[in-house]
Amino acid sequence: MNKKISFSIWYVFLAIWAVILVHDFIHALQKIEELPYSEFKNLVAAEKVAEVSVSTQTLTGKLKPENESKEQKLFSTIRVEDPDLVRTLHEHGVKFTGVIESTFWRDVLSWVLPALVFVGIWYFFIQRLGQAQGGFMRVGQSKAKIYMEKDIKVTFADVAGVDEAKEELREVVEFLKTPDKFTKLGGKIPKGILLVGPPGTGKTLLARAVAGEAAVPFFSISGSEFVEMFVGVGAARVRDLFEQAKLKAPCIIFIDELDALGKARGMGSMAHEEREQTLNQLLVEMDGFDPRIGVILMAATNRPEILDPALLRAGRFDRHVLVDRPDKTGRLAILKVHARSVALASDTDLEVVAAMTPGFSGADLANVINESALLAVRRGKEQVGSAELQEAVERVIAGLEKRNRVLNKMEKERVAYHETGHALVALSIPGSDTVQKISIIPRGISALGYTLQLPTEDRFLMTKSELENKIAVLLGGRTAEELIFGEVSTGAQNDLMKATDIAKSMVRAYGMSDKLGTITLEREGQSQFIQMQGMPHEKGDYSEETAREIDCEVRRIIDEQYERVKRLLGERQQALIKGASLLLEREVITGAELKAILDGG
Ligand code: ADP
Ligand code: ZN
């Protein structure tokens, strides 16, 4: 059971106990004597009763003071059906029917006061709960908590350096604001949007900003919390989530760490029953709702490649928005956003900070500003100076270096040449995919930089020369390193693997080798392009000798392309150097910019 819930039960017990205690205490103070009715009648007859208050079930009253003492004893008795009561009281001069003062106060004290105490404790507890939750309303009780936030103050102005992602999400805001108008105008309604990017780049922030911009409620839940639950609970939670969201539409449902929940089924050492059930439920819910009611599903992941393909199918998370680490301009913008709440001294220059923080995510930059403010406070300064900023950057880098993400200067230079090499080869070969951008901002755990190539059209067929061109582009990085530094580094391993895979497929599957002839040595569905992680290579049914020939042919194809690339880059060494220096300086350049350098000579 949830810890907080069991806590709250204890609070209730405590309150009830307090009420009982206070009630008893007041009674004890008053020393009310319980009398049999007959005894009461005797006392009245003996003229010892001063006053009586009559209620429907009891008679309470005061006795006349005994001896000289001023103390009036209180008593109560059960009211018995007695038609003579009024007359008897009257005869013996007992005041009655009037509410006795002390009884009134006793009632007040014994019931209202404990009630107040009870309410007080309750209020205190509610407040505490609210604070612990950061003001969220919590729905449900299982570990996977659904949070609902109503008035989100975050807007797009709070998210910086991810302009492309913001642009793509504007449409979603438009839809949430006026679903009817949007559909009438024929806009294609988004249903599931997957935000993809490294941790701390502002995916959650972006999702909340969409809710803030559209002024709609924001439901959030984290995929990783499902993992520890009992079978069936996760699925129920998902059903719950969608039900609640439908009631509050238009709204946003945000699932953080989707990969924890949406790993490809049957992947990993042990199939996780609970996760699969939850995932299935999610798929069912996604298919079952009509986006026109105004519910938008958003999710974040930094490992899209391990997601179950079913999640990415049309009608589910079919829109992918890349939220990448920011470039220098982006970093400056993010620093400015976070510096709004900090007093900066006039000697500070955020541009300098932006320049010295390549590879930092938005969260890292927020951390820099935060650390600098803490340092300033510790030094008793009124404003954050450049010394504090400098030191804060160093502190954050020290933290990051443990995670092996920040490149040193030499590594950066190498990566710049490597990526420029890929891009130059791609630009120099006619008919290869256009180069969109070249970046040396580290991404993910293994990619130190990347060249983003986008096909100009959807392709279903590839010719032999196109496959060869692909291999050439892949070899471009390694060859550029060799050309400039005289030796290669470990950074090209992934490229080599991919190049070899393509060459192998050419020989084995597509019959593109003259030597082995036009036969396929692979069965269907064995293509090396679509390799599932951890799936063993199935052995084809061919002889050892053929296997050796395949190896030879693969080597020949790679060698041929390597020579070609070497020649190509050798002729364009000036462009390579110029391009790499520009890339080093700016961290991200577009394909068009590199093309200009190449054409300009
Ligand atoms: P993610 O969900 O991608 O892991 P978060 O959205 O949780 O990252 O980001 C954590 C914090 O880092 C945010 O609350 C914000 O303070 C800061 N941050 C991250 N990215 C940005 C950004 N692009 N602009 C402004 N602040 C950012
Ligand atoms: Zn490469």
PDB file of N, CA and C and ligand atoms in Angstrom, residues 418-419 422 449-451 473-474 476-478 481 491-492 494-495, ligand 2:
ATOM      1  N   HIS A 418      35.670  14.083 -39.228  1.00  0.00           N
ATOM      2  CA  HIS A 418      34.950  12.850 -39.542  1.00  0.00           C
ATOM      3  C   HIS A 418      33.589  13.166 -40.176  1.00  0.00           C
ATOM      4  N   GLU A 419      32.842  14.018 -39.520  1.00  0.00           N
ATOM      5  CA  GLU A 419      31.495  14.323 -40.021  1.00  0.00           C
ATOM      6  C   GLU A 419      31.551  15.089 -41.330  1.00  0.00           C
ATOM      7  N   HIS A 422      32.025  12.597 -44.107  1.00  0.00           N
ATOM      8  CA  HIS A 422      30.769  11.974 -44.549  1.00  0.00           C
ATOM      9  C   HIS A 422      30.013  12.908 -45.483  1.00  0.00           C
ATOM     10  N   GLY A 449      28.918  12.747 -33.147  1.00  0.00           N
ATOM     11  CA  GLY A 449      28.441  13.771 -34.045  1.00  0.00           C
ATOM     12  C   GLY A 449      27.598  13.073 -35.072  1.00  0.00           C
ATOM     13  N   TYR A 450      26.964  13.812 -35.943  1.00  0.00           N
ATOM     14  CA  TYR A 450      26.221  13.100 -36.970  1.00  0.00           C
ATOM     15  C   TYR A 450      25.980  13.967 -38.183  1.00  0.00           C
ATOM     16  N   THR A 451      25.787  13.273 -39.284  1.00  0.00           N
ATOM     17  CA  THR A 451      25.444  13.945 -40.517  1.00  0.00           C
ATOM     18  C   THR A 451      24.038  13.491 -40.854  1.00  0.00           C
ATOM     19  N   VAL A 473      29.652   6.921 -48.647  1.00  0.00           N
ATOM     20  CA  VAL A 473      29.361   7.971 -47.655  1.00  0.00           C
ATOM     21  C   VAL A 473      29.738   7.484 -46.256  1.00  0.00           C
ATOM     22  N   LEU A 474      29.432   6.230 -45.984  1.00  0.00           N
ATOM     23  CA  LEU A 474      29.759   5.682 -44.667  1.00  0.00           C
ATOM     24  C   LEU A 474      31.270   5.660 -44.430  1.00  0.00           C
ATOM     25  N   GLY A 476      33.307   7.768 -45.664  1.00  0.00           N
ATOM     26  CA  GLY A 476      33.824   9.138 -45.741  1.00  0.00           C
ATOM     27  C   GLY A 476      34.410   9.639 -44.431  1.00  0.00           C
ATOM     28  N   GLY A 477      33.776   9.297 -43.315  1.00  0.00           N
ATOM     29  CA  GLY A 477      34.244   9.793 -42.023  1.00  0.00           C
ATOM     30  C   GLY A 477      35.625   9.272 -41.685  1.00  0.00           C
ATOM     31  N   ARG A 478      35.760   7.999 -41.785  1.00  0.00           N
ATOM     32  CA  ARG A 478      37.016   7.339 -41.446  1.00  0.00           C
ATOM     33  C   ARG A 478      38.153   7.801 -42.364  1.00  0.00           C
ATOM     34  N   GLU A 481      39.419  11.270 -41.520  1.00  0.00           N
ATOM     35  CA  GLU A 481      40.310  11.230 -40.349  1.00  0.00           C
ATOM     36  C   GLU A 481      41.704  10.790 -40.756  1.00  0.00           C
ATOM     37  N   GLY A 491      36.141   5.944 -33.483  1.00  0.00           N
ATOM     38  CA  GLY A 491      34.834   6.567 -33.726  1.00  0.00           C
ATOM     39  C   GLY A 491      34.112   6.050 -34.955  1.00  0.00           C
ATOM     40  N   ALA A 492      34.837   5.319 -35.817  1.00  0.00           N
ATOM     41  CA  ALA A 492      34.238   4.936 -37.096  1.00  0.00           C
ATOM     42  C   ALA A 492      33.689   3.515 -37.093  1.00  0.00           C
ATOM     43  N   ASN A 494      30.999   2.073 -35.977  1.00  0.00           N
ATOM     44  CA  ASN A 494      29.604   1.894 -36.374  1.00  0.00           C
ATOM     45  C   ASN A 494      29.431   2.045 -37.887  1.00  0.00           C
ATOM     46  N   ASP A 495      30.170   3.022 -38.461  1.00  0.00           N
ATOM     47  CA  ASP A 495      30.113   3.231 -39.903  1.00  0.00           C
ATOM     48  C   ASP A 495      30.571   1.978 -40.630  1.00  0.00           C
TER      49      ASP A 495
HETATM   50 ZN    ZN B   2      30.733   8.350 -38.973  1.00  0.00          ZN
END
